[in-house]
mmCIF file of C-alpha atoms in Angstrom:
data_model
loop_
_atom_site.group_PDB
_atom_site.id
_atom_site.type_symbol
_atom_site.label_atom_id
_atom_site.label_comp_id
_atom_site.label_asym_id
_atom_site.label_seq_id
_atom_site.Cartn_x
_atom_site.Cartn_y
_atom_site.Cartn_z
ATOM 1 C CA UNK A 1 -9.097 -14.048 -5.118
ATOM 2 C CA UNK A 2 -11.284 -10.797 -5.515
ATOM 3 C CA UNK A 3 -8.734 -9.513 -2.935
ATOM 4 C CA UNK A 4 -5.491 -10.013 -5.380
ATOM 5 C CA UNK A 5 -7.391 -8.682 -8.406
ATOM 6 C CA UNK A 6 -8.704 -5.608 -6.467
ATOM 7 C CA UNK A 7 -5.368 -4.315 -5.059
ATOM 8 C CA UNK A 8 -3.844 -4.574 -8.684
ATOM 9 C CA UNK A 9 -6.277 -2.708 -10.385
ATOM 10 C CA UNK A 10 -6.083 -0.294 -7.478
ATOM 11 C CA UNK A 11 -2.314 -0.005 -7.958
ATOM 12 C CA UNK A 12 -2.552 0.127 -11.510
ATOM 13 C CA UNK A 13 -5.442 3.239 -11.421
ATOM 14 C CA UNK A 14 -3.083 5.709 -8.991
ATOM 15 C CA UNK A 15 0.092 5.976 -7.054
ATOM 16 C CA UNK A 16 -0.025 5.671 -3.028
ATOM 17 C CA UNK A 17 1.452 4.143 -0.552
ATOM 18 C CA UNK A 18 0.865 -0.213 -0.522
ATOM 19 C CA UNK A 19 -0.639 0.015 2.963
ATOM 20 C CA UNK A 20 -3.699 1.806 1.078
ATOM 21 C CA UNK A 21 -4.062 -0.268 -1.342
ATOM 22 C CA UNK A 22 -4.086 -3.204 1.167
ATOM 23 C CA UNK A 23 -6.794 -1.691 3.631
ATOM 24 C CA UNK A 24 -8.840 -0.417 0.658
ATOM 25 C CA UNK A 25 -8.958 -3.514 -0.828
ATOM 26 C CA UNK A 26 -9.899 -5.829 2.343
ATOM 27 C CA UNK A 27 -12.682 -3.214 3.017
ATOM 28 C CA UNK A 28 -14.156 -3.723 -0.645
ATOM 29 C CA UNK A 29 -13.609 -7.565 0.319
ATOM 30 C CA UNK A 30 -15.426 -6.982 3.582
ATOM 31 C CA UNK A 31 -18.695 -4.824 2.189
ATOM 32 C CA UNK A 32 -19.100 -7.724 -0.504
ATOM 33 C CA UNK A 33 -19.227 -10.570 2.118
ATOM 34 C CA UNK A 34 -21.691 -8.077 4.303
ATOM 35 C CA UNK A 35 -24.096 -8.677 6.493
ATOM 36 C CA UNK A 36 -25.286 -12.606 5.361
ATOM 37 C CA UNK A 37 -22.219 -14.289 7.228
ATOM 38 C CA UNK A 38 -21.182 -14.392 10.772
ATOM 39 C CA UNK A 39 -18.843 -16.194 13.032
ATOM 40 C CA UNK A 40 -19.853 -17.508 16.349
ATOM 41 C CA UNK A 41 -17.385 -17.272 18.763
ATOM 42 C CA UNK A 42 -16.852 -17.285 22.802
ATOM 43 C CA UNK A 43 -16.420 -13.406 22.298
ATOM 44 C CA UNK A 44 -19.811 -13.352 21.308
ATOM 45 C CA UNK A 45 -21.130 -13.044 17.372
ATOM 46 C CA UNK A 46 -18.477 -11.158 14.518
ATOM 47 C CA UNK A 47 -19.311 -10.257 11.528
ATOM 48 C CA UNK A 48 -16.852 -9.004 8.545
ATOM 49 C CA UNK A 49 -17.308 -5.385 9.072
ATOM 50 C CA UNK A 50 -14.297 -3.200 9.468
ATOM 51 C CA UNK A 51 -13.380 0.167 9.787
ATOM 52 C CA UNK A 52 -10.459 1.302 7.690
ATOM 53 C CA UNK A 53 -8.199 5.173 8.442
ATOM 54 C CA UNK A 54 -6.144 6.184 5.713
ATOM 55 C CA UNK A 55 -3.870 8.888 7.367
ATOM 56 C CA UNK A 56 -1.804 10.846 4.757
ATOM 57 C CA UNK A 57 -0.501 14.032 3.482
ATOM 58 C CA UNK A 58 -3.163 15.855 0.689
ATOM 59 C CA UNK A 59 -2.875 15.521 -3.006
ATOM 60 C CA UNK A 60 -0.160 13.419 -3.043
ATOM 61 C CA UNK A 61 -0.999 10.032 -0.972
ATOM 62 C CA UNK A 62 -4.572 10.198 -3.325
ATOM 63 C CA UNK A 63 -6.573 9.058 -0.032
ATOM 64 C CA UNK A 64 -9.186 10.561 -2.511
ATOM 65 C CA UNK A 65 -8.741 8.869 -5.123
ATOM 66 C CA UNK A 66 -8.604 5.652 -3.259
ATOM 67 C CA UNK A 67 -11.986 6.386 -2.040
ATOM 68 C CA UNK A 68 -13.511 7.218 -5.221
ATOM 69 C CA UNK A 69 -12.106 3.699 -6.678
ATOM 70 C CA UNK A 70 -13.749 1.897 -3.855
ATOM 71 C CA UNK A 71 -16.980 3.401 -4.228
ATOM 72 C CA UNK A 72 -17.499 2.632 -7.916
ATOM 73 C CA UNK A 73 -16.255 -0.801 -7.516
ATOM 74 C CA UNK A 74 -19.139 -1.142 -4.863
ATOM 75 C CA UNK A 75 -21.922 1.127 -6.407
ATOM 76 C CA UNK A 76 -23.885 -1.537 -8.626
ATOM 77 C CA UNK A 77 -24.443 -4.114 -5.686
ATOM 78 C CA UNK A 78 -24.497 -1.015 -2.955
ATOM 79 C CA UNK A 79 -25.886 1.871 -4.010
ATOM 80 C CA UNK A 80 -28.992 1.804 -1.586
ATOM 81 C CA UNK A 81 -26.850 1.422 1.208
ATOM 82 C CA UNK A 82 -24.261 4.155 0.393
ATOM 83 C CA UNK A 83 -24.322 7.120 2.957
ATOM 84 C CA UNK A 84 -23.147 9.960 0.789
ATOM 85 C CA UNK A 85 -24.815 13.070 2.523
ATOM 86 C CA UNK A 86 -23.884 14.432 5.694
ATOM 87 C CA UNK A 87 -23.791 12.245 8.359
ATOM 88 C CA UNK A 88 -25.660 12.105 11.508
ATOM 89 C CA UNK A 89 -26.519 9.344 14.011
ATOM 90 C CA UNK A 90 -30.183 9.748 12.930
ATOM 91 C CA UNK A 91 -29.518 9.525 9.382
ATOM 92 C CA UNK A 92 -27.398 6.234 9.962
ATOM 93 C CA UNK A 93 -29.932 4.851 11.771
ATOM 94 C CA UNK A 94 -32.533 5.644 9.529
ATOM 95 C CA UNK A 95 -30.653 4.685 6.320
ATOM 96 C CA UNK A 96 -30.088 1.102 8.977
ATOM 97 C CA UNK A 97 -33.712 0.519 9.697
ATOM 98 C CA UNK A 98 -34.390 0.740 6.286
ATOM 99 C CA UNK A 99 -31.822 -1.763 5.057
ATOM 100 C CA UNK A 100 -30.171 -3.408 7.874
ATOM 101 C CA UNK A 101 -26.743 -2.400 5.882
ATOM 102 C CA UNK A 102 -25.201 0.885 5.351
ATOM 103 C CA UNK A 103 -21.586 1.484 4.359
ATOM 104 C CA UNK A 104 -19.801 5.370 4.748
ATOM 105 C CA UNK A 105 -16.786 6.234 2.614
ATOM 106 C CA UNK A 106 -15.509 9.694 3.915
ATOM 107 C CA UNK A 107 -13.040 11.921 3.230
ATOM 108 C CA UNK A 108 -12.136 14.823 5.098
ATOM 109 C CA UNK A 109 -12.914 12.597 8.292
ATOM 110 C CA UNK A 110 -11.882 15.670 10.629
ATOM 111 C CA UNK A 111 -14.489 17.713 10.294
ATOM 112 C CA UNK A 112 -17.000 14.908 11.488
ATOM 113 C CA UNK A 113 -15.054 14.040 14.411
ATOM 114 C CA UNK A 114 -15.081 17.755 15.203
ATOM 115 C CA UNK A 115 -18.765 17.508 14.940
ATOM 116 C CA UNK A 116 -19.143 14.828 16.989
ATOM 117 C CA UNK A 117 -17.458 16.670 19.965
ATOM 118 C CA UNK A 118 -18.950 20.366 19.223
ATOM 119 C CA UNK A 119 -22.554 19.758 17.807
ATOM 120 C CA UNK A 120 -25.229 18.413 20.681
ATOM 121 C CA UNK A 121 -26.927 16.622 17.600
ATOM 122 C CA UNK A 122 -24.303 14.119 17.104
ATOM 123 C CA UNK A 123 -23.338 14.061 20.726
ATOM 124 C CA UNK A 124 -24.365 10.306 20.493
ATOM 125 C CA UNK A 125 -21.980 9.397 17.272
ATOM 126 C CA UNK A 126 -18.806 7.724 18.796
ATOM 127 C CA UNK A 127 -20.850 5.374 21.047
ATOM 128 C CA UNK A 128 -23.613 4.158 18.288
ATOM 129 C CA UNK A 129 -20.404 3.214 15.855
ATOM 130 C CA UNK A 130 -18.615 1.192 18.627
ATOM 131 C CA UNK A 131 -22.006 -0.328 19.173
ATOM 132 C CA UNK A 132 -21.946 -1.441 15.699
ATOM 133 C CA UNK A 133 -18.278 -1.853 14.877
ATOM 134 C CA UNK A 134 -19.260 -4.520 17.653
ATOM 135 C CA UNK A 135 -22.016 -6.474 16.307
ATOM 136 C CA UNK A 136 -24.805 -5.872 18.755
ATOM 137 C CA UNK A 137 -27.723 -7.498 18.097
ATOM 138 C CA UNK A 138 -29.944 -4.605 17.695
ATOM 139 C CA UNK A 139 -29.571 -1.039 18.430
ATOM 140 C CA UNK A 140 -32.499 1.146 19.937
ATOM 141 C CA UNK A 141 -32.655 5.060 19.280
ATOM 142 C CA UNK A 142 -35.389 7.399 19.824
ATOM 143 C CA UNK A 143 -35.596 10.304 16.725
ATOM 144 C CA UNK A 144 -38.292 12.369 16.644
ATOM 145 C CA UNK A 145 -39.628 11.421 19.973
ATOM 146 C CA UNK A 146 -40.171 7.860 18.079
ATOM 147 C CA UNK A 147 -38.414 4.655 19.259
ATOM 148 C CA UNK A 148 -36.388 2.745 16.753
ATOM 149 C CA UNK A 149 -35.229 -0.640 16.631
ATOM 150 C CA UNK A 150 -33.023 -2.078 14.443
ATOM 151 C CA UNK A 151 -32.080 -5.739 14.559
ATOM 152 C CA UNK A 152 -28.887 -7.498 13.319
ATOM 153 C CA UNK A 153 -27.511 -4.229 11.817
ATOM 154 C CA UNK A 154 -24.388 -3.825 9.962
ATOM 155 C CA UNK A 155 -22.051 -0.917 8.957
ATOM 156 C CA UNK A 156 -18.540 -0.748 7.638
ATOM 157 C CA UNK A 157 -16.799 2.357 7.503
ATOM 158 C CA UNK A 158 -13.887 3.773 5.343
ATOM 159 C CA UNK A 159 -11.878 7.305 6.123
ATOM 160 C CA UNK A 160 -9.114 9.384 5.621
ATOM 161 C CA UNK A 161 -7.815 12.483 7.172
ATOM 162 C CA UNK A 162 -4.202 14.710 6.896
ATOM 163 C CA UNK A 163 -1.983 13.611 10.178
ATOM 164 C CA UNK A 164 -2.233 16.999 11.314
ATOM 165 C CA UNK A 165 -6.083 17.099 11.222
ATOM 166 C CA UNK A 166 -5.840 14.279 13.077
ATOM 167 C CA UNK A 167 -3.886 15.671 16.257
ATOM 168 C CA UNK A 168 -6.292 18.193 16.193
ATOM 169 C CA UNK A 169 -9.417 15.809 16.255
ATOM 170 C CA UNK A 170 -8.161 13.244 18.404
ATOM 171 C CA UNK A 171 -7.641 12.761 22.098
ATOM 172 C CA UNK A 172 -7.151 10.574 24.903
ATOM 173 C CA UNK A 173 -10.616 9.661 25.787
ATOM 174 C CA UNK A 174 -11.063 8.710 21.590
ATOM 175 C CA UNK A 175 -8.469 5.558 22.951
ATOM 176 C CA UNK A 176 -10.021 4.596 26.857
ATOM 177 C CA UNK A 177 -13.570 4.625 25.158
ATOM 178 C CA UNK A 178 -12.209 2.211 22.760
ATOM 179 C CA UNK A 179 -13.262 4.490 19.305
ATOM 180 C CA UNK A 180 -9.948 4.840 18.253
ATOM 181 C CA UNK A 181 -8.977 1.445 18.888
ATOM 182 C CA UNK A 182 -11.541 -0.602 16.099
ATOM 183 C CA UNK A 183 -9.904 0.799 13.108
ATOM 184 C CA UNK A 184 -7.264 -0.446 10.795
ATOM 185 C CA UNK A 185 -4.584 3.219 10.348
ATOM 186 C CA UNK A 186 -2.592 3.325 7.178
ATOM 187 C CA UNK A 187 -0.053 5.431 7.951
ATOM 188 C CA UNK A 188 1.268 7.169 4.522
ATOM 189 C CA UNK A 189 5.372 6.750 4.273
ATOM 190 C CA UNK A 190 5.818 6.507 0.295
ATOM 191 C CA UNK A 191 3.693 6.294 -2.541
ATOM 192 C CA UNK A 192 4.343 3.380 -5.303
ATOM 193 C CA UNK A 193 6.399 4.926 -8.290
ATOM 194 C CA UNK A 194 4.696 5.393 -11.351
ATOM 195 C CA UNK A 195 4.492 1.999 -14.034
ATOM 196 C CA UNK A 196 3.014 2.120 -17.108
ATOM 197 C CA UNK A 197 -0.937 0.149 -17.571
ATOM 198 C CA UNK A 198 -1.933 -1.963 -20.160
ATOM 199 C CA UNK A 199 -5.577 0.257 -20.560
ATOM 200 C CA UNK A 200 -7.228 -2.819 -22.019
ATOM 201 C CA UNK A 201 -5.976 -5.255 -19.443
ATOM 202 C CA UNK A 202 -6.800 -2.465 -16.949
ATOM 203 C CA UNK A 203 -10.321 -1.977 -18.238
ATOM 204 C CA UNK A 204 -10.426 -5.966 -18.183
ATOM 205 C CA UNK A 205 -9.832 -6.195 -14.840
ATOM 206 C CA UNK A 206 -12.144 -3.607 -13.483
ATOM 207 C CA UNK A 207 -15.143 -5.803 -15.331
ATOM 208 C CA UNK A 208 -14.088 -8.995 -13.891
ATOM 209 C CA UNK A 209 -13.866 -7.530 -10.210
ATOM 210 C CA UNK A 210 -17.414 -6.625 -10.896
ATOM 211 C CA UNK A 211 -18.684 -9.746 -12.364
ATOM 212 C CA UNK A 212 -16.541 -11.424 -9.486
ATOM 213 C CA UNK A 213 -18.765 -8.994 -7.192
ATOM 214 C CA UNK A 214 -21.551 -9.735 -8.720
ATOM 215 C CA UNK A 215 -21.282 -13.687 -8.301
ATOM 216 C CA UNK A 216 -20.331 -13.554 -4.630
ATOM 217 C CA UNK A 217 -23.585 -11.512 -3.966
ATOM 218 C CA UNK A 218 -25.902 -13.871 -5.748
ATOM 219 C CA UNK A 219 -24.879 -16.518 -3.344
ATOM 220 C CA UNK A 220 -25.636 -14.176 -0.092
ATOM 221 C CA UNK A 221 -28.385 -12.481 -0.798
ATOM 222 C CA UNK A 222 -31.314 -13.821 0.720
ATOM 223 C CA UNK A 223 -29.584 -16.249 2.590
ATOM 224 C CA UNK A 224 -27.599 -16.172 6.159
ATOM 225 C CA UNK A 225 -24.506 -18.320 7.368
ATOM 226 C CA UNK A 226 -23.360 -18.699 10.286
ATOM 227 C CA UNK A 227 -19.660 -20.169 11.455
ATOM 228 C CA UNK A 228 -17.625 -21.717 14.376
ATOM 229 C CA UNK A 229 -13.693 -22.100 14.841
ATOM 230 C CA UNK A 230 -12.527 -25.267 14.389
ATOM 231 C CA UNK A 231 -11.032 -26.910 17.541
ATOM 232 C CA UNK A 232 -7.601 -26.549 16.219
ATOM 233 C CA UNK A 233 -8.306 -22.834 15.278
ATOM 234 C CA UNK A 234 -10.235 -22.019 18.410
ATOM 235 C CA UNK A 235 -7.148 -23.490 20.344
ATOM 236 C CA UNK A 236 -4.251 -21.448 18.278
ATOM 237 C CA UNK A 237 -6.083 -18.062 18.346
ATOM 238 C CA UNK A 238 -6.903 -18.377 22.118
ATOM 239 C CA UNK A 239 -2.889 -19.269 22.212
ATOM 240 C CA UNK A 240 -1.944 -16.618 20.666
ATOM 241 C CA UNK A 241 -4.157 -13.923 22.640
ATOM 242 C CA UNK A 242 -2.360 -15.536 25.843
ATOM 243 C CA UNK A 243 1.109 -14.313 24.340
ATOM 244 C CA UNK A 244 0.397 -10.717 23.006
ATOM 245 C CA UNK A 245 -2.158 -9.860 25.732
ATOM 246 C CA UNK A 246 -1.669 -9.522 29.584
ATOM 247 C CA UNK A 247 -2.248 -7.910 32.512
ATOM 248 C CA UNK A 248 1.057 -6.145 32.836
ATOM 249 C CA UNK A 249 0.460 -4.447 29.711
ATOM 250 C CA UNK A 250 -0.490 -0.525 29.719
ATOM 251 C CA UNK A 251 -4.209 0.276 29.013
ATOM 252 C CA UNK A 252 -3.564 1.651 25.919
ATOM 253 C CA UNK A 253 -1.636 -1.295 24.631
ATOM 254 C CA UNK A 254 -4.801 -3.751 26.149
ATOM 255 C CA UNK A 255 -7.025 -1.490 24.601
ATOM 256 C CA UNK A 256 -5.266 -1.782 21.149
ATOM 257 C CA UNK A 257 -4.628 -5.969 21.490
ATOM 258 C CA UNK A 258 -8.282 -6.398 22.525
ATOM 259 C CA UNK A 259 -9.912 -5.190 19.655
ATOM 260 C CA UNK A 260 -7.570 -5.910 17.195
ATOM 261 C CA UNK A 261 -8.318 -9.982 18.286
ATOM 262 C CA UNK A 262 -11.369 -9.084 17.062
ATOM 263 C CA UNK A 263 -10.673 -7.288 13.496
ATOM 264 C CA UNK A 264 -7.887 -10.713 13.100
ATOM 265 C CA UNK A 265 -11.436 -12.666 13.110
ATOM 266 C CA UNK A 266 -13.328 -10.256 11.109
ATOM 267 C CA UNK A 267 -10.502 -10.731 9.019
ATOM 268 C CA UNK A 268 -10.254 -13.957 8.441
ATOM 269 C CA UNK A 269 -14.245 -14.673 8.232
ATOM 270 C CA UNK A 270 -13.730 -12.080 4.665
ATOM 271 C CA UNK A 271 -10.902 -14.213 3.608
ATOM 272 C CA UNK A 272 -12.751 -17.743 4.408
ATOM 273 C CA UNK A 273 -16.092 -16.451 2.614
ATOM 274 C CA UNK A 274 -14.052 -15.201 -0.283
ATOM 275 C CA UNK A 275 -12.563 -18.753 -0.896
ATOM 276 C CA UNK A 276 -15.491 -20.676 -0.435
ATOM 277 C CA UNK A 277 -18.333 -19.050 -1.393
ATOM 278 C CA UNK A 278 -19.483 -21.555 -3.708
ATOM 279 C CA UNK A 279 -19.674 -23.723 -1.362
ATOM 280 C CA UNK A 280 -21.032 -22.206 2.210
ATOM 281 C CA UNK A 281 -23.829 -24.468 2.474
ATOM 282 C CA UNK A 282 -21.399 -27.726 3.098
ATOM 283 C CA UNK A 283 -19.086 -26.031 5.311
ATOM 284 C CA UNK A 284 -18.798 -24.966 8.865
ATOM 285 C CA UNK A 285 -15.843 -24.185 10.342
ATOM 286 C CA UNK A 286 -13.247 -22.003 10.045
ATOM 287 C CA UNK A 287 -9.807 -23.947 9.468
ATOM 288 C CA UNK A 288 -6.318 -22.292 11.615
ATOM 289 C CA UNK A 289 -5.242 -21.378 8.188
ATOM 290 C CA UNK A 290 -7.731 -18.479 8.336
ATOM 291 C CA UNK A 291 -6.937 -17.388 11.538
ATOM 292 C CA UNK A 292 -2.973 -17.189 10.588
ATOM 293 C CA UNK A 293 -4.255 -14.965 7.481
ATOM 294 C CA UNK A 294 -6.065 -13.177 10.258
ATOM 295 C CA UNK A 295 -3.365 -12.263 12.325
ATOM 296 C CA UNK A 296 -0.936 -12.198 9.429
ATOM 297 C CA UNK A 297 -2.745 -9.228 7.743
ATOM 298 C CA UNK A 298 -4.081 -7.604 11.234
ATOM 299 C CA UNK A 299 -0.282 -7.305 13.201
ATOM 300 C CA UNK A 300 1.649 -5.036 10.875
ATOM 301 C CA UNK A 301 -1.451 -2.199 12.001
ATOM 302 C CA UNK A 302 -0.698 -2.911 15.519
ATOM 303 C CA UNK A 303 2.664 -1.210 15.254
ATOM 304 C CA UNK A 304 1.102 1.970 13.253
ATOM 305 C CA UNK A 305 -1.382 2.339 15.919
ATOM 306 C CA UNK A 306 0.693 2.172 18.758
ATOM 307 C CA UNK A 307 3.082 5.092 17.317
ATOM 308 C CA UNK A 308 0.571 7.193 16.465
ATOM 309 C CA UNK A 309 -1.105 6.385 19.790
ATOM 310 C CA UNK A 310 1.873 7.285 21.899
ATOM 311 C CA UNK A 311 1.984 10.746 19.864
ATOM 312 C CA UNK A 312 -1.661 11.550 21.071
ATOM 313 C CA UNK A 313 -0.425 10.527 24.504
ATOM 314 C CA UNK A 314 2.182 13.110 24.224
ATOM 315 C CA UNK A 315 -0.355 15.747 23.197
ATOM 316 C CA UNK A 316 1.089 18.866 25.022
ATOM 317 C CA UNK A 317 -1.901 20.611 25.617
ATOM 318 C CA UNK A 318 -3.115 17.603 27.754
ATOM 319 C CA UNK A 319 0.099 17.548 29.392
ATOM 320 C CA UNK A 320 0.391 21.326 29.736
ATOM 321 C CA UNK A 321 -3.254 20.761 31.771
ATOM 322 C CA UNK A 322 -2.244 17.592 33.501
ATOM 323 C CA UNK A 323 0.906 19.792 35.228
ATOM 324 C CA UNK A 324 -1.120 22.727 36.055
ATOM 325 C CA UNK A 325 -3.440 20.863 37.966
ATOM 326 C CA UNK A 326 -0.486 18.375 39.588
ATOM 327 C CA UNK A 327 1.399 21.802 40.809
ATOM 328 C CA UNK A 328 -1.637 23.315 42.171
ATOM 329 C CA UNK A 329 -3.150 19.589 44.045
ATOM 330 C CA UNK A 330 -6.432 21.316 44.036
ATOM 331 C CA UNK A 331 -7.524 23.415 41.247
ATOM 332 C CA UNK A 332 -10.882 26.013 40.441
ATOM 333 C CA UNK A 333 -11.484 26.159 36.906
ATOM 334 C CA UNK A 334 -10.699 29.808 36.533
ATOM 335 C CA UNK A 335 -7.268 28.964 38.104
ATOM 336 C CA UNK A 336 -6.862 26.546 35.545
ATOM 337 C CA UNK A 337 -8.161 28.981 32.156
ATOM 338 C CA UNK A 338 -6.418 31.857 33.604
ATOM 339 C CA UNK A 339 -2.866 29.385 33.907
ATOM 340 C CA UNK A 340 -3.359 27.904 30.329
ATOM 341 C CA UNK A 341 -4.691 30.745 28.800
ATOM 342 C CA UNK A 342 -7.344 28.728 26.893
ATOM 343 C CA UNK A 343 -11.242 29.331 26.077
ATOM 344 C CA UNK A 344 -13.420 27.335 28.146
ATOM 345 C CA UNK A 345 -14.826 25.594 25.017
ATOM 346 C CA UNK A 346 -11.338 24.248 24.243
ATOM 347 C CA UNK A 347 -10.525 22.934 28.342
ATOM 348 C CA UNK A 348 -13.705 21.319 28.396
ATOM 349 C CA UNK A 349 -12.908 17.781 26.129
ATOM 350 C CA UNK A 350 -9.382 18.259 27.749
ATOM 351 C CA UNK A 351 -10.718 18.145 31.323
ATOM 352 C CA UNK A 352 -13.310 15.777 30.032
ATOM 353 C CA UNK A 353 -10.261 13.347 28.947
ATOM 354 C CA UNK A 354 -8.337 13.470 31.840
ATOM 355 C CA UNK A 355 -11.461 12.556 34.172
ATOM 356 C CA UNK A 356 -11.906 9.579 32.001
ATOM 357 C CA UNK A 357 -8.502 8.578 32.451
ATOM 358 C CA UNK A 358 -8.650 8.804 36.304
ATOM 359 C CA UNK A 359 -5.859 11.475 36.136
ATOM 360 C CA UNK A 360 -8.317 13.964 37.541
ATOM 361 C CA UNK A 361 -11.730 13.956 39.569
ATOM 362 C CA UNK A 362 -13.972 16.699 39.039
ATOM 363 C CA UNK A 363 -16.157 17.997 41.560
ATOM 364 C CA UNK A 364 -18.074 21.201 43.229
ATOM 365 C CA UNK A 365 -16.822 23.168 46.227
ATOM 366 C CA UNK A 366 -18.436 26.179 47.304
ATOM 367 C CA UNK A 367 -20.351 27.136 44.338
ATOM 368 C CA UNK A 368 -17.195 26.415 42.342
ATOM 369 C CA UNK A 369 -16.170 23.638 39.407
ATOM 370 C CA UNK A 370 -12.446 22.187 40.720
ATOM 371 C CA UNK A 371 -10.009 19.421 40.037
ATOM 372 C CA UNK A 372 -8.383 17.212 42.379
ATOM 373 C CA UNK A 373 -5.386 15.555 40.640
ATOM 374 C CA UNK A 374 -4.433 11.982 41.298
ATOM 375 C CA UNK A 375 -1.391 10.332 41.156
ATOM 376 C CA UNK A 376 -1.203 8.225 37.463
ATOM 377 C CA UNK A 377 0.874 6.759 35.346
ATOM 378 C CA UNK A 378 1.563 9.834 33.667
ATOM 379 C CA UNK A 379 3.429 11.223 35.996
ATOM 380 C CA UNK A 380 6.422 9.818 34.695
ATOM 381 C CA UNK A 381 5.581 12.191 30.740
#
């Protein structure tokens, strides 16, 4: 399966940790199936588009690297739908309305996630790529005061970014908007050790993976299938939602479970395609065995998430905000700078976080910007 032979070649090309080959290699499995499949379901349509994290140390987990071997693995059949150039929510949509597809590999994912929060220009980033992490059937936009439709888009998405970067760019409201939430983090523990390669097997390889490419493309392009869980499969994935999600869980753990249901199925419509792509045309369903790949692949990421999740939980400088506003009941926002000793700029996305988690409620009293504090579960941080 394209799958196998790309992680090997991957593993054979540079040392990393497994977890990157793994994610790098379903995304290069999920851009090939693209945007001519999709799997009805009672959550509404899913496609095979994923968005992949590679969190890692510099230089020597080769997040880099990784990228670069994706990207000329995908270049022949993707070129025009590569976003190379700096991004923006009007160039994505542009590059969209012009293709229907577009696909971002980015390193250095910090410094757009700063950007999203600092520059009014891409105010509107976070919510368009939930919008299409989710499948909507179209998205509207206005640029240049001209309104633009796009119908059936898809995008797939591929980053990496040091852990420390990472607590810097991330907070709370990045989880209870749900960004966070609908990607697949490889955490970076140990890289593979070093083997020697067989150049001429290795060289092999890389041509069949793009002949193998190549053939799975010239059986979706042009054409568009469409999917439905067997009964059996319908029944075991809606009995195994019942067991890992309910309503005595915390939000972020129902946040976390509720979209990762939905990458097991994005999951498992790659893996389906992948194995019968020859045939698409005489088959409908999606057997259980694709659903226990699904959840097989997806669960091991649940676990990374919710560690790394609990650490931006933790974040002190939320906390340190959280308690200044608990001790006071009431607080004026020069109370609050002048207890924290922080720059407006940097309060704001705090304040902004902990009014989207109900911890807060922000309001005007006598000419003045305050925060009532409410009782959450935080209070027991």
């Amino acid at each position: 399966m394209l799958y196998d032979e790309v992680y090997e070649f991957l593993q054979d090309s540079t040392t990393s940790d497994p977890t990157f080959f793994s994610l790098a290699s379903m995304f290069t499995c999920s851009v090939v199936v693209g945007n001519n499949v999709k799997l009805k379901t009672k959550f509404g349509t899913v496609k095979p588009n994923l968005y992949v994290m590679l969190i890692g140390k510099s230089t020597i987990s080769h997040k880099s690297t990784i990228e670069s071997l994706v990207i000329d693995m995908l270049a022949d059949q993707f070129s025009d739908s590569m976003i190379t150039g700096t991004f923006s929510p009007e160039g994505l949509v542009s590059a969209l309305e012009a293709n229907r597809t577009a696909i971002m590999i980015k390193d250095e994912f910090g410094g757009l996630l700063e950007g999203m929060s600092k520059k009014d220009y891409m105010s509107d980033s976070k919510d368009l790529l939930m919008e299409l992490f989710d499948n909507k059937k179209m998205i509207t936009r206005t640029l240049s005061k001209q309104k633009i439709t796009v119908r059936d888009p898809y995008f797939a998405m591929m980053t990496a970014v040091t852990m420390e970067r990472f607590k810097e760019t991330f907070t709370y409201s990045d989880i209870y908007n749900g960004f966070l939430v609908r990607f697949l983090i490889g955490l970076y523990q140990k890289s593979t050790d070093e083997h020697s390669v067989n150049l001429t097997a290795h060289s092999l390889r890389k041509i069949k993976i793009m002949a193998d490419i190549a053939e799975i493309r010239s059986v979706l392009n042009g054409n568009n299938y469409t999917f439905v869980l067997s009964e059996e499969s319908e029944q075991f994935f809606n009995d195994y939602m019942k067991n890992n999600v309910n309503e005595n869980m915390d939000e972020f753990t129902l946040a976390l479970r509720g979209r990762l249901n939905i990458v097991i199925l994005k999951v498992a419509l790659v893996l389906f395609v992948l194995d019968n792509f020859r045939s698409l045309k005489t088959v409908t369903e999606l057997d259980v065995e694709y659903i226990k790949r699904g959840i097989q692949y997806v669960e091991p990421f649940y676990n990374n998430a919710k560690t790394l999740f609990k650490d931006i939980t933790m974040h002190p400088q939320v906390l340190k905000i959280k308690d200044i506003i608990k001790e006071k009941g009431i607080a004026d926002h020069s109370y609050v700078l002048w207890r924290s000793h922080m720059k407006s700029s940097d309060l704001r996305p705090i304040i902004q976080t902990l009014v989207e988690m109900g911890v807060i409620v922000q309001t005007r009293r006598k000419g003045k910007t305050v925060y009532i504090y409410r009782k959450t579960e935080l209070d027991d941080l």
